JSON list of C-alpha atoms in Angstrom, two decimals:
[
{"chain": "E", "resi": 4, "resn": "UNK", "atom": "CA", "xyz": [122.11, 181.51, 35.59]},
{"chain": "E", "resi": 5, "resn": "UNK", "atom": "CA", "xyz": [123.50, 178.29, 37.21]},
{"chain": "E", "resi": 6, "resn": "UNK", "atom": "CA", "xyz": [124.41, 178.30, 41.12]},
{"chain": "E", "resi": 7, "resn": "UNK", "atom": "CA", "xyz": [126.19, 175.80, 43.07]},
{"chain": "E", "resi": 8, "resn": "UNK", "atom": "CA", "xyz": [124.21, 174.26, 46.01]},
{"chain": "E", "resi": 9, "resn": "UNK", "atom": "CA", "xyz": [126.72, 176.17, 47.88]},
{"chain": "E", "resi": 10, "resn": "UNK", "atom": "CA", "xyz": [126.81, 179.53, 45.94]},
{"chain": "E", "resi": 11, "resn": "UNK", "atom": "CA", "xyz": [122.67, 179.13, 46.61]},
{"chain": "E", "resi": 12, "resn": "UNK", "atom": "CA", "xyz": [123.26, 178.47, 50.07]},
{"chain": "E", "resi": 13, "resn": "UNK", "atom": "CA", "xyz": [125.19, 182.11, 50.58]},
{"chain": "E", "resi": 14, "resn": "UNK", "atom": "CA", "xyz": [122.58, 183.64, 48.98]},
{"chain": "E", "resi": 15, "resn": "UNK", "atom": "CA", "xyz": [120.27, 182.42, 51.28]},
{"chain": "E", "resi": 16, "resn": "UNK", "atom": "CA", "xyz": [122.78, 183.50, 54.24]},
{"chain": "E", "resi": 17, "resn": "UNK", "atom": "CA", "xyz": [123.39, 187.17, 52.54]},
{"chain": "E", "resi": 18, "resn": "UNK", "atom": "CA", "xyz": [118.95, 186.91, 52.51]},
{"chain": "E", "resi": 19, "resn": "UNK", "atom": "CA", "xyz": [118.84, 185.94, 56.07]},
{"chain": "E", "resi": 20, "resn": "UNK", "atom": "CA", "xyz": [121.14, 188.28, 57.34]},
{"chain": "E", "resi": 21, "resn": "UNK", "atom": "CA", "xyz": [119.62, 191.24, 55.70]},
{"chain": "E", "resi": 22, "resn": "UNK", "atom": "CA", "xyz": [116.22, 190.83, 56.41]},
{"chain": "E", "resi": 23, "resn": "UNK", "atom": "CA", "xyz": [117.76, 190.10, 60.34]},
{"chain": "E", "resi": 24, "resn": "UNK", "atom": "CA", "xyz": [120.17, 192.95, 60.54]},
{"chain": "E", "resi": 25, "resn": "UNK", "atom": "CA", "xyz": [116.51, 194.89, 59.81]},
{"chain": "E", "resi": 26, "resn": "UNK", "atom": "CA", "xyz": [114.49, 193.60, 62.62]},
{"chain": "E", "resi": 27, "resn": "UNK", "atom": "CA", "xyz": [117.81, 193.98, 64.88]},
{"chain": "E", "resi": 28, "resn": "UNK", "atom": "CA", "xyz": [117.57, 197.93, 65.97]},
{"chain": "E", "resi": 29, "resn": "UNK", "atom": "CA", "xyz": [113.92, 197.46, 66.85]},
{"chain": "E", "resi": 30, "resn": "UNK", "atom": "CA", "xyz": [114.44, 194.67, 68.55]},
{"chain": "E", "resi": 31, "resn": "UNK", "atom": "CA", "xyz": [117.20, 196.05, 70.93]},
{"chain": "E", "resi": 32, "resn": "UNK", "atom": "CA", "xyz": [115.29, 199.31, 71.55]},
{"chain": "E", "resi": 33, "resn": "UNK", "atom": "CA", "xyz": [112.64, 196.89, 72.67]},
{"chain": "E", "resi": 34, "resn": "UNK", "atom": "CA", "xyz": [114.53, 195.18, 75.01]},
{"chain": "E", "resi": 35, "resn": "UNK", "atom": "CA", "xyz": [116.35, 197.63, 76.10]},
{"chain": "E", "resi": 36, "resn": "UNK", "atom": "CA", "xyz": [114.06, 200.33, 76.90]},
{"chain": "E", "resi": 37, "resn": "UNK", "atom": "CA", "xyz": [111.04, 197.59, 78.05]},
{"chain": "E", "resi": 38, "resn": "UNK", "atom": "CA", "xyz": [108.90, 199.71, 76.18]},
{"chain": "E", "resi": 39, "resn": "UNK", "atom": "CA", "xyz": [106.00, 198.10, 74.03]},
{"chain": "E", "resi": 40, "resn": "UNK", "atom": "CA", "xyz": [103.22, 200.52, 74.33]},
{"chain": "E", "resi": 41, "resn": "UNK", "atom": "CA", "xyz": [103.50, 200.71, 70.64]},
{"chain": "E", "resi": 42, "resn": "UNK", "atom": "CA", "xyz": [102.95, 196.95, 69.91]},
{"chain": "E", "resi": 43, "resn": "UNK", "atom": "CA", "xyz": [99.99, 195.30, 68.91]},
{"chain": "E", "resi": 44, "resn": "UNK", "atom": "CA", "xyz": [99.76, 192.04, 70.92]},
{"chain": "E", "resi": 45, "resn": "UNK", "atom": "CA", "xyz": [97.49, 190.33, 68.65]},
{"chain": "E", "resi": 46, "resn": "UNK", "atom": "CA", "xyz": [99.78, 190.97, 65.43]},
{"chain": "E", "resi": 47, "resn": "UNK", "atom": "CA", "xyz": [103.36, 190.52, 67.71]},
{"chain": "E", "resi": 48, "resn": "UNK", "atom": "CA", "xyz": [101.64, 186.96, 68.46]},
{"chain": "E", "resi": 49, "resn": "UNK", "atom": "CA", "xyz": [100.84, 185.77, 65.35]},
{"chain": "E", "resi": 50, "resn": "UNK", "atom": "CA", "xyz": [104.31, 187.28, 64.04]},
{"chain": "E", "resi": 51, "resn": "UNK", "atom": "CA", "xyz": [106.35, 184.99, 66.57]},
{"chain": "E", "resi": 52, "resn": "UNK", "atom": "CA", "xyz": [103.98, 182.15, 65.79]},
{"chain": "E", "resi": 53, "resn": "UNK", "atom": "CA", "xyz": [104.77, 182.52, 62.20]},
{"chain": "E", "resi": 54, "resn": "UNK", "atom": "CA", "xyz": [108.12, 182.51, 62.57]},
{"chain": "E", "resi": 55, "resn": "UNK", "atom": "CA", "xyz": [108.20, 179.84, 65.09]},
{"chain": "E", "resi": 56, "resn": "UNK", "atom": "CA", "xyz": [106.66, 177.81, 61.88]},
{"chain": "E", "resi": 57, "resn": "UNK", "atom": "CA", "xyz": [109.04, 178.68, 59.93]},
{"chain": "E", "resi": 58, "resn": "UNK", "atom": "CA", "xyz": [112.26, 177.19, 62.12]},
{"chain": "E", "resi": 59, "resn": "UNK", "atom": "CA", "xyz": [109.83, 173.93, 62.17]},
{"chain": "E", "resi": 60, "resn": "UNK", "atom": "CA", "xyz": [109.53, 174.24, 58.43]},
{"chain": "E", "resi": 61, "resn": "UNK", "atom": "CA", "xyz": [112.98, 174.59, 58.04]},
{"chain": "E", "resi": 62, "resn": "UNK", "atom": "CA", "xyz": [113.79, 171.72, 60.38]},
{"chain": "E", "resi": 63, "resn": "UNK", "atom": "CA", "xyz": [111.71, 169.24, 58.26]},
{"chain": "E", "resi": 64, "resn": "UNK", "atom": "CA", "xyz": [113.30, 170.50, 55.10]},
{"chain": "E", "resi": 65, "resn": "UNK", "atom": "CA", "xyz": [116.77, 170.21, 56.83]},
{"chain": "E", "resi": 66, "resn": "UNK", "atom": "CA", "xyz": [117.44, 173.90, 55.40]},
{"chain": "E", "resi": 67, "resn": "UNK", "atom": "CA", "xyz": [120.36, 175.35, 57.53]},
{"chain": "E", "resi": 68, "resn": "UNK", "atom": "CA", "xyz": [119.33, 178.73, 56.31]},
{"chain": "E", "resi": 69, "resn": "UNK", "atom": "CA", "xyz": [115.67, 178.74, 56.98]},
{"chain": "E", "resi": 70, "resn": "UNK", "atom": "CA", "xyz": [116.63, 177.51, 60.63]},
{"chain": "E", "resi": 71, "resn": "UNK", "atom": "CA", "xyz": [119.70, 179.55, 61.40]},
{"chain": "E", "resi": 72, "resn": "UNK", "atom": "CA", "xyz": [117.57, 183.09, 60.30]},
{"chain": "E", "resi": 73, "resn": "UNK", "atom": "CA", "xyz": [114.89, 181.80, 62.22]},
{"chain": "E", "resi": 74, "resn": "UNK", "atom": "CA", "xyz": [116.44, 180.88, 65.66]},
{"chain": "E", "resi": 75, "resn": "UNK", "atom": "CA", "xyz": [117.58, 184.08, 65.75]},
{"chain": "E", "resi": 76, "resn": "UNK", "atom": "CA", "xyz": [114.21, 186.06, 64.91]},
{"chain": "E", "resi": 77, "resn": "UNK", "atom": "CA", "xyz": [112.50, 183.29, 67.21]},
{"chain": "E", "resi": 78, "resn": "UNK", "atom": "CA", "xyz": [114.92, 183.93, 70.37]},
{"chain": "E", "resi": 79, "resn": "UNK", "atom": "CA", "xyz": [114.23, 187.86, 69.93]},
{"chain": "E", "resi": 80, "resn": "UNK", "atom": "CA", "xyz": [110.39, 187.87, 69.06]},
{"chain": "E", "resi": 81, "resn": "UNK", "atom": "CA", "xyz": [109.89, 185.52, 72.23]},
{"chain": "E", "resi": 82, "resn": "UNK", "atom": "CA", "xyz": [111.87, 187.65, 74.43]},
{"chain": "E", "resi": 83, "resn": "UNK", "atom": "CA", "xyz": [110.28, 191.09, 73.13]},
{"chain": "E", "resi": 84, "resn": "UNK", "atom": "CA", "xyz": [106.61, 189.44, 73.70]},
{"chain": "E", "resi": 85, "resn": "UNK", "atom": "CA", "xyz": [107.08, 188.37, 76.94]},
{"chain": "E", "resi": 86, "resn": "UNK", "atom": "CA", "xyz": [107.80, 191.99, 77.69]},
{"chain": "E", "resi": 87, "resn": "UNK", "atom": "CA", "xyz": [104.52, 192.85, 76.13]},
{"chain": "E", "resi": 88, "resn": "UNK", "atom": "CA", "xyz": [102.39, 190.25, 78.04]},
{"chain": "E", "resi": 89, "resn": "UNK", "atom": "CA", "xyz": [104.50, 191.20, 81.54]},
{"chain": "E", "resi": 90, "resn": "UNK", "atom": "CA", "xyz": [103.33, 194.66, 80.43]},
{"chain": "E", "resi": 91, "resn": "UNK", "atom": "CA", "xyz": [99.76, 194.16, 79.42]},
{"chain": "E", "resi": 92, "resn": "UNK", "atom": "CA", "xyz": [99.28, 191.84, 82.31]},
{"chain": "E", "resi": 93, "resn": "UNK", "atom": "CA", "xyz": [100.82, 193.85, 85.31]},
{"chain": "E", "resi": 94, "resn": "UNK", "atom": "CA", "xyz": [100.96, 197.55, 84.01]},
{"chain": "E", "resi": 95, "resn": "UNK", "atom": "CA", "xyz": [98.28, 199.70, 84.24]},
{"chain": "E", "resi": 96, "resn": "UNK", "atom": "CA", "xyz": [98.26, 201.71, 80.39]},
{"chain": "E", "resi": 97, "resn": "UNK", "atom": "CA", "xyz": [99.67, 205.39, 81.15]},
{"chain": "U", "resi": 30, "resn": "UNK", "atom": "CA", "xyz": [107.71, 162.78, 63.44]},
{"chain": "U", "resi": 31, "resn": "UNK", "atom": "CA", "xyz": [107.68, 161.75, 59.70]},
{"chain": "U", "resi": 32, "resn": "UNK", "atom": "CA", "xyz": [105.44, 164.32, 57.80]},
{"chain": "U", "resi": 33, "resn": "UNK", "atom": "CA", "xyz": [104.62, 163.93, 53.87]},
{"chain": "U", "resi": 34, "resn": "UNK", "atom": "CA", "xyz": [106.08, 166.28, 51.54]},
{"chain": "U", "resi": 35, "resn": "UNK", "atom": "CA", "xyz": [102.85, 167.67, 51.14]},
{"chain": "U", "resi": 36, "resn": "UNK", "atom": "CA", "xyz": [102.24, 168.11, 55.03]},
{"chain": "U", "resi": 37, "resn": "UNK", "atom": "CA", "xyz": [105.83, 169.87, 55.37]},
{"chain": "U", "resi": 38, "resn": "UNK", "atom": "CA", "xyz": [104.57, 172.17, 52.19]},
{"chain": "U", "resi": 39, "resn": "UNK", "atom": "CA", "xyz": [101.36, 172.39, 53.94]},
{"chain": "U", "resi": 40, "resn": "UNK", "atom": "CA", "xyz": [103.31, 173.51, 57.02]},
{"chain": "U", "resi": 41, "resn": "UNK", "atom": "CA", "xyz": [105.34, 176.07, 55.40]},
{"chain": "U", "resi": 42, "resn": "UNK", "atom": "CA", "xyz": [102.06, 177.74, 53.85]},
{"chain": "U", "resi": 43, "resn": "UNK", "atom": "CA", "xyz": [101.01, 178.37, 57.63]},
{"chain": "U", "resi": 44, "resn": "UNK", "atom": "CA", "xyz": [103.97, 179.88, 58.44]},
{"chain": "U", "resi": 45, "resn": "UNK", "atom": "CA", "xyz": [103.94, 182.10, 55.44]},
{"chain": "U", "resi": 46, "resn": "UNK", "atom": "CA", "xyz": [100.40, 183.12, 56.19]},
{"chain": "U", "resi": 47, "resn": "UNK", "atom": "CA", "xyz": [101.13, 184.09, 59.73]},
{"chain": "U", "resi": 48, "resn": "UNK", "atom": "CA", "xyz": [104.08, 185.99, 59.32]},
{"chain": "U", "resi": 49, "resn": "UNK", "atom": "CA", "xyz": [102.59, 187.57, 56.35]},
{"chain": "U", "resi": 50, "resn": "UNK", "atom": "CA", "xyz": [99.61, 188.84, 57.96]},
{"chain": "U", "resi": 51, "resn": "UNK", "atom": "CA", "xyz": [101.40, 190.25, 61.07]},
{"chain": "U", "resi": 52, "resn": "UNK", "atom": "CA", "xyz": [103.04, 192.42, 58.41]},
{"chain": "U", "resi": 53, "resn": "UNK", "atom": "CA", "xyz": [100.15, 193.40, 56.37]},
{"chain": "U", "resi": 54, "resn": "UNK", "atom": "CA", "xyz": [98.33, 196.17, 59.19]},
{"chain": "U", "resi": 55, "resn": "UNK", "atom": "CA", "xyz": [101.36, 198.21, 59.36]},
{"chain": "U", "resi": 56, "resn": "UNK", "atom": "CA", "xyz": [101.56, 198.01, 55.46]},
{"chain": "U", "resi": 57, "resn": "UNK", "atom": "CA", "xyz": [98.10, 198.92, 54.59]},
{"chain": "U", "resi": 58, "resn": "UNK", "atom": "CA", "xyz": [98.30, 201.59, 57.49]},
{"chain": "U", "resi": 59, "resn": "UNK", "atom": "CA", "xyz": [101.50, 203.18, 55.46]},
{"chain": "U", "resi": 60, "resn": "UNK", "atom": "CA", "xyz": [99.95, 202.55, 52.14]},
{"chain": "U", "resi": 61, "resn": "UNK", "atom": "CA", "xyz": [96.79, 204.34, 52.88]},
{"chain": "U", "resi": 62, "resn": "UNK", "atom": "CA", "xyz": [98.11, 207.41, 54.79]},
{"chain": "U", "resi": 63, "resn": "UNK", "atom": "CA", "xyz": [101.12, 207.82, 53.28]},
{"chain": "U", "resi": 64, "resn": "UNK", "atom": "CA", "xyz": [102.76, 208.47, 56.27]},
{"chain": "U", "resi": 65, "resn": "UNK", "atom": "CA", "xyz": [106.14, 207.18, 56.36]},
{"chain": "U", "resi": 66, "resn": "UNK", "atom": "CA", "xyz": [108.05, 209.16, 59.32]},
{"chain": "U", "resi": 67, "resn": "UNK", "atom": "CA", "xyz": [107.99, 206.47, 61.64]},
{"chain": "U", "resi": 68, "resn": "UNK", "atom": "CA", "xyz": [110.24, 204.59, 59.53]},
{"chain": "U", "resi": 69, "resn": "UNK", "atom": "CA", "xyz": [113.91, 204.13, 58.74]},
{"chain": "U", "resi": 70, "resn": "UNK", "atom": "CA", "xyz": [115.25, 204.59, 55.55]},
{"chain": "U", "resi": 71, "resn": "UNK", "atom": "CA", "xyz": [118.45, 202.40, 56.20]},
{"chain": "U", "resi": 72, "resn": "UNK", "atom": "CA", "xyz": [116.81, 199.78, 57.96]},
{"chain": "U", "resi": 73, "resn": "UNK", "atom": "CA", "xyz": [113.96, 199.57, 55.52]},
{"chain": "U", "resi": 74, "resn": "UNK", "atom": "CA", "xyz": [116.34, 199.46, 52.32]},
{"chain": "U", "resi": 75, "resn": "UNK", "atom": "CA", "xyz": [118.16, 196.14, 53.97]},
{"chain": "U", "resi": 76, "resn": "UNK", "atom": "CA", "xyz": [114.64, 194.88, 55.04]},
{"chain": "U", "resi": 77, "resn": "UNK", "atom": "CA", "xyz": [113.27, 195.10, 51.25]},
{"chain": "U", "resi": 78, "resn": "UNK", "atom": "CA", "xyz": [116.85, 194.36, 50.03]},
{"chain": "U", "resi": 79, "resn": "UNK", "atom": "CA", "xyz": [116.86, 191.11, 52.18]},
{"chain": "U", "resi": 80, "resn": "UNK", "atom": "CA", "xyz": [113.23, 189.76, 50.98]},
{"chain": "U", "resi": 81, "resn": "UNK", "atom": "CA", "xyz": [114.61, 190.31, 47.64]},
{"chain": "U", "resi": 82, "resn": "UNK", "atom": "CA", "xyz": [117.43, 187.92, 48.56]},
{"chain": "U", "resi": 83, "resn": "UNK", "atom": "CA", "xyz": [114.99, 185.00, 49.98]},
{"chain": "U", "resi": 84, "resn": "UNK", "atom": "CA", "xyz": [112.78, 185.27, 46.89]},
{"chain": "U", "resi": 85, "resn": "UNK", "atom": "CA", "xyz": [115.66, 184.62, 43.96]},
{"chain": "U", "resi": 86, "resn": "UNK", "atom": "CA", "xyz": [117.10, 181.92, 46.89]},
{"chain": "U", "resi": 87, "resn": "UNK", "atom": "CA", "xyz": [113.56, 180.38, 46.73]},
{"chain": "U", "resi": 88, "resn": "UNK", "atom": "CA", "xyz": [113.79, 180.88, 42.77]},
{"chain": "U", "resi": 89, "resn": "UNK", "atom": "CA", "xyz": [117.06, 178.94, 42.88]},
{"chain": "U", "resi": 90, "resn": "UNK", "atom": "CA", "xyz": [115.51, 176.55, 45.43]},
{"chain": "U", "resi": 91, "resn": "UNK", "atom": "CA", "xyz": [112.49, 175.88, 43.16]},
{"chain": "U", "resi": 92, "resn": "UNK", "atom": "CA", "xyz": [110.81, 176.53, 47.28]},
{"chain": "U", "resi": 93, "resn": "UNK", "atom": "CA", "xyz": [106.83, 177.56, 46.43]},
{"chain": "U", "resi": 94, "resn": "UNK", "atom": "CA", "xyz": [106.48, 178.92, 49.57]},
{"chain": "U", "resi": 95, "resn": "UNK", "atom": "CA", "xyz": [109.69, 180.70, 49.59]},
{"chain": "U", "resi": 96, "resn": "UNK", "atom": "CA", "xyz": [108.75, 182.49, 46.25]},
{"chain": "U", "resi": 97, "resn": "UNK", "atom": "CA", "xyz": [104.99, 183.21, 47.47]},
{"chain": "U", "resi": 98, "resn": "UNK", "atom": "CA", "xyz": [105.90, 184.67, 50.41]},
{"chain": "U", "resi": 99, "resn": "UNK", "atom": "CA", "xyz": [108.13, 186.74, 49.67]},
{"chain": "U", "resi": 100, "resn": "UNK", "atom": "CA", "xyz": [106.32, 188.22, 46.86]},
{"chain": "U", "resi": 101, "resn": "UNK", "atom": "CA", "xyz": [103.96, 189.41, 48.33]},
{"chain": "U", "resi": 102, "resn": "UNK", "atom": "CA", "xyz": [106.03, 191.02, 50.98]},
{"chain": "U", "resi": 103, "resn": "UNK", "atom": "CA", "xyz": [108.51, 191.84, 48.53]},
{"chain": "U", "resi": 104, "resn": "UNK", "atom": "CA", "xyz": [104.94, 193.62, 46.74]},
{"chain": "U", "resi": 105, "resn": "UNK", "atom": "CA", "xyz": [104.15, 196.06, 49.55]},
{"chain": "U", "resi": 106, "resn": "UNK", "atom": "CA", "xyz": [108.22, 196.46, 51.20]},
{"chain": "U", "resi": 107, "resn": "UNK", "atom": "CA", "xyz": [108.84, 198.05, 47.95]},
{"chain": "U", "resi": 108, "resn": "UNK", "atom": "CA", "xyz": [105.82, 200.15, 47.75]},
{"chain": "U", "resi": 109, "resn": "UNK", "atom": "CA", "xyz": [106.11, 201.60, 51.22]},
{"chain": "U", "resi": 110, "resn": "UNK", "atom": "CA", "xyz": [110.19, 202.13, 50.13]},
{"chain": "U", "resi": 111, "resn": "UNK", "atom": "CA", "xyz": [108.75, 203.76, 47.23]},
{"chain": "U", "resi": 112, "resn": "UNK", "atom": "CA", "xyz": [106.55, 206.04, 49.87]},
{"chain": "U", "resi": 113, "resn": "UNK", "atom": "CA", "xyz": [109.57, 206.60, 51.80]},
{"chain": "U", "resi": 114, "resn": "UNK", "atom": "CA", "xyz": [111.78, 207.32, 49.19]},
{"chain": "U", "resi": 115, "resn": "UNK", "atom": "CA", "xyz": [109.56, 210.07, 47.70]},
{"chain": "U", "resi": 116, "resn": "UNK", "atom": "CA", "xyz": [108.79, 211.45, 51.09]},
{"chain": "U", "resi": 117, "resn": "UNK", "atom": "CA", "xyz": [112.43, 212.00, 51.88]},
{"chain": "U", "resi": 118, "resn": "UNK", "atom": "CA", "xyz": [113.47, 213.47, 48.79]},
{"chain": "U", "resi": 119, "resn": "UNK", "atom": "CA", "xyz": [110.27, 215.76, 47.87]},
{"chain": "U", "resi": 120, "resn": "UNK", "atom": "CA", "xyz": [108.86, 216.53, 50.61]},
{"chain": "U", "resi": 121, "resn": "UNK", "atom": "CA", "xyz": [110.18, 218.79, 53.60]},
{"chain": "U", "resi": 122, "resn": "UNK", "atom": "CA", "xyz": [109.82, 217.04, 56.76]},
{"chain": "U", "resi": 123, "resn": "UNK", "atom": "CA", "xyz": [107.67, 218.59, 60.00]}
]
């Protein structure tokens, strides 16, 4: 099967928004509720470092999709472990 | 900052290995026990649904670490889906 470089392009878009739209409802809850007792620290960190290299992977490859889907991932990950270290760093464990 | 393609490729194998590995102890935790109650159906169906997506987009991109990555996600989403699936329709829950 043959694809424009546009028709590609909104299959990357349908990609990215799926695989965000999955990670959203966490997220939120997260955020929302302040709660990350139930994150590991250690994983969450390599997890927003990873995608962190993703949006400068997709910078260098100029790939709108890769940088768009991870903006978004990057702006909530960051957000939902600085909750964690405020947590782990001022709140005693219950 | 001009990298080589090889250093951008190089790049996006770092980002694949991070946010692959800060996936891989929740999979191997739901692999091993079987224990797939914490998890949405819905939101796990668009997650697995949505790697799908990047790995034919990396297909169409002829993107290496596009395709690798998400295979191997793609690998385990779909086994712990599987888990899920099985769970939910054979099994009465607690």
């Amino acid at each position: 099967m043959i694809l424009s470089d546009y028709e590609i392009e909104i299959l990357g878009y349908i990609a990215a928004t799926l695989t965000t739209i999955s990670f959203l409802p966490q997220a939120i809850l997260t955020i929302r509720t302040r709660d990350t007792d139930g994150l590991s620290l250690s994983m969450y960190s390599t997890f927003t470092l990873g995608v962190l290299g993703w949006l400068v992977y997709g910078f260098f490859l100029k790939n709108n999709v890769i940088i768009i889907a991870n903006s978004i991932t990057l702006f909530l990950a960051t957000l939902i472990l600085s909750f964690k270290l405020y947590n782990t760093l001022f709140k005693s464990k219950k």
